[in-house]
Short mmCIF file of C-alpha atoms and ligand atoms in Angstrom, two decimals:
data_model
loop_
_atom_site.label_atom_id
_atom_site.label_comp_id
_atom_site.label_asym_id
_atom_site.label_seq_id
_atom_site.Cartn_x
_atom_site.Cartn_y
_atom_site.Cartn_z
CA GLN Q 17 82.96 -58.70 198.01
CA LEU Q 18 85.07 -56.54 195.70
CA PHE Q 19 84.67 -56.33 191.91
CA ASN Q 20 86.95 -55.86 188.92
CA VAL Q 21 85.32 -52.94 187.11
CA ALA Q 22 85.87 -51.53 183.62
CA VAL Q 23 84.59 -48.22 182.28
CA VAL Q 24 84.49 -47.99 178.48
CA GLY Q 25 84.37 -44.43 177.18
CA ALA Q 26 86.08 -43.32 180.38
CA THR Q 27 87.10 -39.91 179.02
CA GLY Q 28 83.69 -38.93 177.59
CA ALA Q 29 81.11 -36.68 179.25
CA VAL Q 30 79.24 -39.65 180.77
CA GLY Q 31 82.41 -41.67 181.50
CA GLU Q 32 83.79 -38.79 183.54
CA GLN Q 33 80.63 -38.76 185.68
CA ILE Q 34 80.74 -42.55 186.08
CA ARG Q 35 84.31 -42.30 187.41
CA ARG Q 36 83.28 -39.54 189.83
CA LEU Q 37 80.26 -41.51 191.08
CA LEU Q 38 82.22 -44.77 191.55
CA GLU Q 39 84.68 -42.81 193.68
CA GLU Q 40 82.08 -40.80 195.59
CA ARG Q 41 79.87 -43.85 196.28
CA ASN Q 42 82.88 -45.87 197.41
CA PHE Q 43 81.89 -48.64 194.99
CA PRO Q 44 83.40 -51.99 196.07
CA ILE Q 45 86.25 -52.04 193.53
CA ALA Q 46 89.09 -54.56 193.49
CA SER Q 47 90.56 -53.17 190.25
CA LEU Q 48 89.47 -50.43 187.86
CA LYS Q 49 90.22 -50.40 184.13
CA LEU Q 50 89.58 -47.16 182.29
CA LEU Q 51 89.16 -47.82 178.57
CA SER Q 52 88.72 -45.59 175.55
CA SER Q 53 89.46 -45.31 171.87
CA ALA Q 54 93.11 -45.39 170.76
CA ARG Q 55 92.95 -41.56 170.51
CA SER Q 56 92.63 -40.99 174.29
CA ALA Q 57 94.69 -44.03 175.35
CA GLY Q 58 97.83 -43.18 177.29
CA THR Q 59 96.36 -40.19 179.14
CA LYS Q 60 96.28 -40.39 182.92
CA VAL Q 61 93.35 -39.59 185.21
CA GLU Q 62 93.10 -39.71 189.00
CA PHE Q 63 90.89 -42.15 190.87
CA LYS Q 64 90.90 -41.94 194.68
CA GLY Q 65 94.14 -40.00 194.49
CA GLU Q 66 95.91 -42.60 192.34
CA PRO Q 67 96.80 -42.04 188.68
CA ILE Q 68 95.24 -44.54 186.26
CA THR Q 69 96.40 -44.73 182.62
CA ILE Q 70 93.59 -44.90 180.09
CA GLU Q 71 93.97 -48.01 177.92
CA GLU Q 72 92.65 -48.69 174.45
CA ALA Q 73 89.52 -50.86 174.63
CA THR Q 74 90.02 -54.19 172.82
CA PRO Q 75 88.20 -57.56 173.02
CA GLU Q 76 90.93 -58.78 175.40
CA SER Q 77 90.48 -55.83 177.79
CA PHE Q 78 87.64 -57.68 179.54
CA ARG Q 79 89.54 -60.72 180.75
CA GLY Q 80 88.83 -60.94 184.50
CA VAL Q 81 86.38 -58.03 184.49
CA ASP Q 82 83.22 -58.56 186.60
CA ILE Q 83 81.26 -55.38 185.78
CA ALA Q 84 81.76 -53.24 182.64
CA LEU Q 85 80.04 -49.90 182.13
CA PHE Q 86 79.84 -48.85 178.47
CA SER Q 87 79.28 -45.30 177.24
CA ALA Q 88 81.40 -44.98 174.10
CA GLY Q 89 78.64 -45.08 171.48
CA GLY Q 90 76.52 -47.83 170.00
CA ASP Q 91 79.14 -49.10 167.55
CA VAL Q 92 81.71 -49.66 170.31
CA SER Q 93 79.09 -51.45 172.42
CA LYS Q 94 78.10 -53.71 169.53
CA ALA Q 95 81.74 -54.52 168.77
CA LEU Q 96 82.98 -55.13 172.32
CA ILE Q 97 80.08 -56.22 174.52
CA PRO Q 98 79.89 -59.75 173.04
CA HIS Q 99 83.58 -60.23 173.98
CA ALA Q 100 83.04 -58.80 177.46
CA VAL Q 101 80.08 -61.14 178.02
CA GLU Q 102 82.16 -64.08 176.77
CA HIS Q 103 84.80 -63.20 179.38
CA GLY Q 104 82.07 -63.32 182.05
CA ALA Q 105 81.51 -59.61 182.64
CA VAL Q 106 78.07 -58.15 183.35
CA CYS Q 107 77.79 -55.21 180.95
CA ILE Q 108 75.75 -52.11 181.74
CA ASP Q 109 75.31 -50.43 178.38
CA ASN Q 110 74.49 -46.77 178.17
CA THR Q 111 73.96 -46.79 174.38
CA ASN Q 112 71.07 -47.63 172.09
CA ALA Q 113 72.72 -50.88 170.91
CA TYR Q 114 70.80 -53.45 172.99
CA ARG Q 115 67.90 -51.49 174.50
CA MET Q 116 65.15 -53.04 172.40
CA ASP Q 117 66.74 -56.52 172.33
CA PRO Q 118 64.08 -58.78 173.92
CA GLU Q 119 66.83 -60.68 175.80
CA THR Q 120 68.18 -57.50 177.41
CA PRO Q 121 66.49 -55.88 180.41
CA LEU Q 122 66.08 -52.09 180.06
CA VAL Q 123 66.31 -50.81 183.59
CA VAL Q 124 65.46 -47.73 185.62
CA PRO Q 125 65.93 -48.88 189.24
CA GLU Q 126 62.95 -46.90 190.59
CA VAL Q 127 60.71 -48.55 187.99
CA ASN Q 128 61.81 -52.12 187.24
CA ILE Q 129 64.89 -53.15 189.23
CA ASP Q 130 63.38 -56.67 189.44
CA LYS Q 131 64.30 -57.11 185.74
CA ILE Q 132 68.07 -57.15 186.39
CA SER Q 133 67.87 -60.77 187.54
CA GLU Q 134 66.81 -61.73 183.97
CA HIS Q 135 70.01 -60.47 182.36
CA LYS Q 136 72.12 -62.67 180.11
CA GLY Q 137 75.26 -60.57 180.48
CA ILE Q 138 73.83 -57.22 179.34
CA ILE Q 139 71.64 -54.67 181.11
CA ALA Q 140 70.69 -51.63 179.05
CA ASN Q 141 70.50 -48.11 180.44
CA PRO Q 142 67.67 -46.18 178.72
CA ASN Q 143 67.92 -42.87 176.88
CA CYS Q 144 68.23 -39.87 179.21
CA SER Q 145 64.93 -38.23 178.27
CA THR Q 146 63.10 -41.55 178.82
CA ILE Q 147 64.68 -42.25 182.22
CA GLN Q 148 63.56 -39.06 183.93
CA MET Q 149 60.03 -39.33 182.54
CA VAL Q 150 59.39 -42.95 183.55
CA ALA Q 151 60.99 -42.41 186.98
CA ALA Q 152 58.53 -39.57 187.64
CA LEU Q 153 55.49 -41.35 186.17
CA LYS Q 154 55.97 -44.79 187.76
CA PRO Q 155 54.36 -43.89 191.13
CA LEU Q 156 51.32 -42.50 189.25
CA TYR Q 157 51.22 -45.57 186.99
CA ASP Q 158 51.16 -47.91 189.98
CA ARG Q 159 48.53 -45.96 191.93
CA PHE Q 160 46.14 -44.77 189.19
CA GLY Q 161 47.11 -46.48 185.91
CA ILE Q 162 48.23 -44.49 182.86
CA SER Q 163 46.64 -44.77 179.41
CA ARG Q 164 48.37 -42.00 177.46
CA ILE Q 165 51.46 -39.77 177.60
CA ILE Q 166 52.18 -36.73 175.43
CA VAL Q 167 55.66 -35.31 176.02
CA SER Q 168 57.60 -32.36 174.61
CA THR Q 169 61.24 -32.12 175.62
CA TYR Q 170 63.66 -29.22 176.07
CA GLN Q 171 67.00 -31.03 175.94
CA ALA Q 172 70.41 -29.74 176.94
CA VAL Q 173 73.27 -29.75 174.43
CA SER Q 174 75.42 -32.00 176.67
CA GLY Q 175 73.16 -34.86 175.46
CA ALA Q 176 75.04 -34.54 172.18
CA GLY Q 177 78.42 -34.77 173.96
CA ALA Q 178 80.99 -32.47 175.50
CA SER Q 179 81.81 -30.96 172.10
CA ALA Q 180 78.22 -29.68 171.77
CA VAL Q 181 78.61 -27.82 175.07
CA THR Q 182 81.74 -26.14 173.72
CA GLU Q 183 79.81 -25.41 170.51
CA LEU Q 184 76.96 -23.66 172.37
CA LEU Q 185 79.40 -21.49 174.33
CA ARG Q 186 81.42 -20.68 171.20
CA GLN Q 187 78.32 -19.79 169.15
CA THR Q 188 76.94 -17.63 171.97
CA GLY Q 189 80.18 -15.64 171.97
CA GLU Q 190 80.12 -15.30 168.18
CA VAL Q 191 76.52 -14.09 168.09
CA LEU Q 192 77.10 -11.61 170.94
CA ALA Q 193 80.11 -10.29 169.03
CA GLY Q 194 77.93 -9.82 165.94
CA ASN Q 195 79.62 -12.64 164.01
CA ASP Q 196 78.19 -15.61 162.13
CA SER Q 197 77.53 -18.51 164.55
CA ASN Q 198 79.07 -20.89 161.99
CA PRO Q 199 77.27 -24.03 163.27
CA GLY Q 200 79.35 -27.21 163.11
CA ILE Q 201 77.79 -29.92 165.29
CA LEU Q 202 74.03 -29.75 165.90
CA PRO Q 203 71.50 -31.12 165.30
CA VAL Q 204 73.36 -34.27 164.19
CA SER Q 205 77.12 -34.14 163.68
CA SER Q 206 77.12 -36.84 160.97
CA LEU Q 207 74.45 -35.11 158.81
CA PRO Q 208 75.37 -32.36 156.31
CA VAL Q 209 72.96 -29.62 157.43
CA LYS Q 210 73.82 -27.79 160.67
CA HIS Q 211 71.76 -25.24 162.60
CA GLN Q 212 72.55 -22.50 165.09
CA ILE Q 213 71.77 -23.50 168.69
CA ALA Q 214 72.75 -20.24 170.44
CA PHE Q 215 69.58 -18.14 170.98
CA ASN Q 216 67.58 -20.79 169.12
CA VAL Q 217 65.64 -24.05 169.59
CA ILE Q 218 66.02 -26.99 167.20
CA PRO Q 219 63.13 -29.47 166.81
CA GLN Q 220 65.42 -32.32 165.79
CA ILE Q 221 67.39 -34.67 168.03
CA ASP Q 222 69.01 -37.52 166.11
CA LYS Q 223 68.03 -38.66 162.63
CA PHE Q 224 64.55 -38.64 161.12
CA GLN Q 225 62.88 -42.02 160.67
CA ASP Q 226 60.54 -42.96 157.81
CA ASN Q 227 57.47 -42.20 159.97
CA GLY Q 228 58.43 -38.52 160.40
CA PHE Q 229 59.54 -38.93 164.02
CA THR Q 230 63.18 -38.56 165.01
CA LEU Q 231 65.12 -41.46 166.53
CA GLU Q 232 65.14 -39.64 169.90
CA GLU Q 233 61.32 -39.46 169.78
CA MET Q 234 61.06 -43.13 168.84
CA LYS Q 235 63.41 -44.03 171.70
CA MET Q 236 61.08 -42.26 174.15
CA ILE Q 237 58.04 -44.06 172.70
CA ARG Q 238 59.49 -47.59 172.51
CA GLU Q 239 61.61 -47.50 175.66
CA THR Q 240 58.76 -46.15 177.81
CA LYS Q 241 56.52 -49.09 176.83
CA LYS Q 242 59.31 -51.61 177.47
CA ILE Q 243 60.33 -50.19 180.86
CA MET Q 244 56.74 -49.87 182.06
CA GLY Q 245 56.05 -53.36 180.68
CA ASP Q 246 52.93 -52.04 178.93
CA GLU Q 247 52.75 -52.21 175.14
CA ALA Q 248 49.22 -50.73 175.25
CA LEU Q 249 50.50 -47.49 176.77
CA GLU Q 250 49.97 -44.69 174.23
CA VAL Q 251 53.01 -42.41 173.99
CA THR Q 252 53.88 -39.58 171.64
CA ALA Q 253 56.91 -37.31 171.83
CA THR Q 254 58.41 -34.17 170.29
CA CYS Q 255 62.08 -33.78 171.17
CA VAL Q 256 63.71 -30.37 171.00
CA ARG Q 257 67.27 -29.14 171.61
CA VAL Q 258 67.53 -25.90 173.58
CA PRO Q 259 70.52 -23.68 174.44
CA VAL Q 260 70.99 -25.17 177.92
CA THR Q 261 74.25 -26.85 178.93
CA TYR Q 262 73.12 -29.49 181.48
CA GLY Q 263 69.63 -30.79 182.38
CA HIS Q 264 66.75 -31.95 180.21
CA SER Q 265 63.29 -30.44 180.88
CA GLU Q 266 60.01 -32.04 179.81
CA SER Q 267 56.42 -30.88 179.54
CA VAL Q 268 54.32 -34.00 180.09
CA TYR Q 269 50.56 -34.48 179.63
CA VAL Q 270 49.44 -37.76 181.15
CA GLU Q 271 46.01 -39.41 181.08
CA LEU Q 272 45.31 -41.55 184.13
CA LYS Q 273 42.91 -44.50 184.20
CA ASN Q 274 41.29 -43.51 187.50
CA ASP Q 275 40.09 -40.38 189.28
CA PHE Q 276 42.72 -38.60 191.31
CA ASP Q 277 43.24 -35.77 193.69
CA VAL Q 278 46.06 -33.35 192.76
CA GLU Q 279 47.24 -33.06 196.38
CA GLU Q 280 47.43 -36.87 196.58
CA ILE Q 281 49.53 -36.92 193.39
CA LYS Q 282 51.91 -34.36 194.90
CA ALA Q 283 52.18 -36.35 198.14
CA LEU Q 284 52.83 -39.54 196.16
CA LEU Q 285 55.60 -37.87 194.16
CA SER Q 286 57.27 -36.28 197.16
CA ASP Q 287 57.26 -39.65 199.00
CA SER Q 288 58.86 -41.49 196.07
CA PRO Q 289 62.59 -42.29 196.22
CA GLY Q 290 64.70 -40.44 193.68
CA ILE Q 291 62.06 -37.76 193.09
CA THR Q 292 62.03 -34.23 194.48
CA LEU Q 293 58.78 -32.28 194.22
CA VAL Q 294 59.37 -28.55 193.60
CA ASP Q 295 55.90 -27.10 193.21
CA ASP Q 296 55.00 -23.79 194.80
CA PRO Q 297 53.39 -21.45 192.27
CA SER Q 298 52.85 -18.72 194.88
CA GLY Q 299 56.59 -18.67 195.57
CA GLN Q 300 57.42 -19.14 191.88
CA GLN Q 301 59.13 -22.44 192.71
CA TYR Q 302 59.35 -25.13 190.01
CA PRO Q 303 62.14 -27.35 188.67
CA LEU Q 304 64.86 -25.58 186.70
CA ALA Q 305 67.67 -27.14 184.68
CA THR Q 306 70.16 -24.84 186.42
CA ASP Q 307 69.07 -26.24 189.83
CA ALA Q 308 68.92 -29.89 188.67
CA ALA Q 309 72.41 -29.81 187.10
CA GLY Q 310 74.88 -31.77 189.22
CA LYS Q 311 72.15 -33.58 191.22
CA ASN Q 312 71.06 -37.21 190.98
CA ASP Q 313 67.30 -36.74 191.54
CA VAL Q 314 64.44 -36.22 189.11
CA PHE Q 315 62.64 -32.94 189.87
CA VAL Q 316 58.88 -32.60 189.28
CA GLY Q 317 56.65 -29.53 189.46
CA ARG Q 318 53.85 -27.53 187.79
CA VAL Q 319 51.54 -30.40 188.77
CA ARG Q 320 48.02 -29.48 187.65
CA ARG Q 321 44.81 -31.09 186.49
CA ASP Q 322 44.17 -30.65 182.80
CA LEU Q 323 41.30 -28.30 181.96
CA SER Q 324 39.95 -30.37 179.05
CA ASN Q 325 40.22 -33.81 180.63
CA PRO Q 326 39.63 -34.18 184.39
CA ARG Q 327 41.49 -37.51 184.39
CA ALA Q 328 44.64 -35.92 182.92
CA LEU Q 329 47.56 -34.14 184.53
CA ASN Q 330 50.20 -31.72 183.27
CA LEU Q 331 53.69 -31.91 184.78
CA TRP Q 332 57.15 -30.39 184.35
CA ILE Q 333 59.98 -32.90 184.81
CA VAL Q 334 63.67 -31.92 184.96
CA SER Q 335 66.84 -33.95 185.58
CA ASP Q 336 70.56 -33.83 184.86
CA ASN Q 337 70.83 -35.80 181.61
CA LEU Q 338 74.41 -36.91 182.36
CA LEU Q 339 73.51 -38.14 185.87
CA LYS Q 340 70.08 -39.78 186.34
CA GLY Q 341 69.86 -39.73 182.55
CA ALA Q 342 73.08 -41.70 182.15
CA ALA Q 343 75.93 -42.13 184.67
CA TRP Q 344 73.91 -42.24 187.91
CA ASN Q 345 71.31 -44.68 186.51
CA ALA Q 346 74.17 -46.94 185.33
CA VAL Q 347 76.02 -46.76 188.66
CA GLN Q 348 72.74 -47.43 190.52
CA ILE Q 349 72.32 -50.62 188.45
CA ALA Q 350 75.94 -51.57 189.17
CA GLU Q 351 75.28 -51.08 192.89
CA TYR Q 352 72.26 -53.38 192.74
CA ILE Q 353 74.47 -56.03 191.10
CA ALA Q 354 77.29 -55.58 193.58
CA ILE Q 355 75.17 -55.14 196.70
CA PRO Q 356 71.92 -56.99 195.87
CA LYS Q 357 70.09 -56.56 199.20
CA GLN Q 358 69.54 -52.81 199.15
C1 11C A 417 70.48 -36.42 173.52
N1 11C A 417 69.23 -38.23 174.51
O1 11C A 417 70.09 -35.65 174.40
C2 11C A 417 70.35 -37.92 173.68
C3 11C A 417 71.65 -38.46 174.19
O2 11C A 417 70.59 -42.99 173.19
O3 11C A 417 71.73 -42.64 174.96
C4 11C A 417 71.63 -39.92 174.60
C5 11C A 417 71.51 -40.85 173.44
C6 11C A 417 71.27 -42.25 173.90
O4 11C A 417 71.01 -36.03 172.48
#
C-alpha cells in the first residue's frame, strides 16, 4: 500500500531531515506534499531526483493526505492539525501542542509503540531531550524498575533551530576576532535578554515557569512520566545549552527498584534495539556528540554504580537531537503506521 504524505515545516531543520529519511528509507509514498509558511512557499527541493515545489500550508492542503508530519512550531500545529484530522490524515506532531493531551499518544517506538493504536488522528513526538533518555532507560525500567531520575542536559544549539547554529558559528568567529559576540537568538528568541553561547553554557532552555523550572525541564519531567506510563516516577531535570552544533548529551542518575549487576546492565543496553553502548574507560571510549551527529541511534556510556546508593546508576546518554530526537522518531512512527507488522 502506498500513502499520500505531507510534511509541514518541510524547509526547517527537522523538516529537511524528515525529507531525507523518507527518501532514504524508501517510505511507501504515493504522493508527497511539502508545506511551509508563505515565506518559503514557491522554492523547489529535490525528492528522489524530482523537483517538488514547496506550497503554503493551509487547512485545505490536507485533502486526500493519509499521513502528515508536522514540525513547524506549536502554533502551526494547533491551527492546522484539526483540519488535517478532519480530512482523515493521521498527524505525527513534532511540537509541544498535543503532547500532554490525554487523548493523544506520546510515542517513542522503543518504549510504547503499542500506544499508536489508541490515536484519534494525532500521535505526538516527544521533546528531543526526553526521547533519548526514555529510549535508554526503558530496558532498565522493564528489568529492574525505576523509582527516580535526576538528569542534567548539555543541549546542542540546533535544538533552537537552524538560525541558532548560524548564531553559534557567527559568535565564535566574533569572539576569536576579539569582537563583541552581539548575541541575538539564545536562550529564547522571543524574550528580550540574550546571552552569548560561544565559549559559554546557558542554564536556560525555553521560558521559565512559575515553579522556577524552565519549560524544557518541565517537558522532560511530564513527558517521561507519560511515556513510561508511570505517574509515580520521580523525575527532576536541569536543562543547559552548550556550544555544540548537533547532538544532545545527558548526565543521568537513576535509582532502580531492585539490585543489579553493572555488567548485566551493559549487556541489556547493548542488546536493546536503537541503543549503542560505547563504554570502555580503559580505551577512553564513551559517547560523544560529534560521533552521534548524523546517526539514528541513542548512545550510552559511562555506566557505573553510584557510590552513595548501591541501587543507583550513573549514565551518559547522547543522541542526534534532530534525528532520534525529532525526525527519525517521527519517521519511525510513520513506518509503524504504514507497515504495521514490523
Ligand atoms: C531544544 N528541546 O533543544 C528543544 C527543541 O518541544 O520539540 C525541541 C522543542 C520541542 O531547544
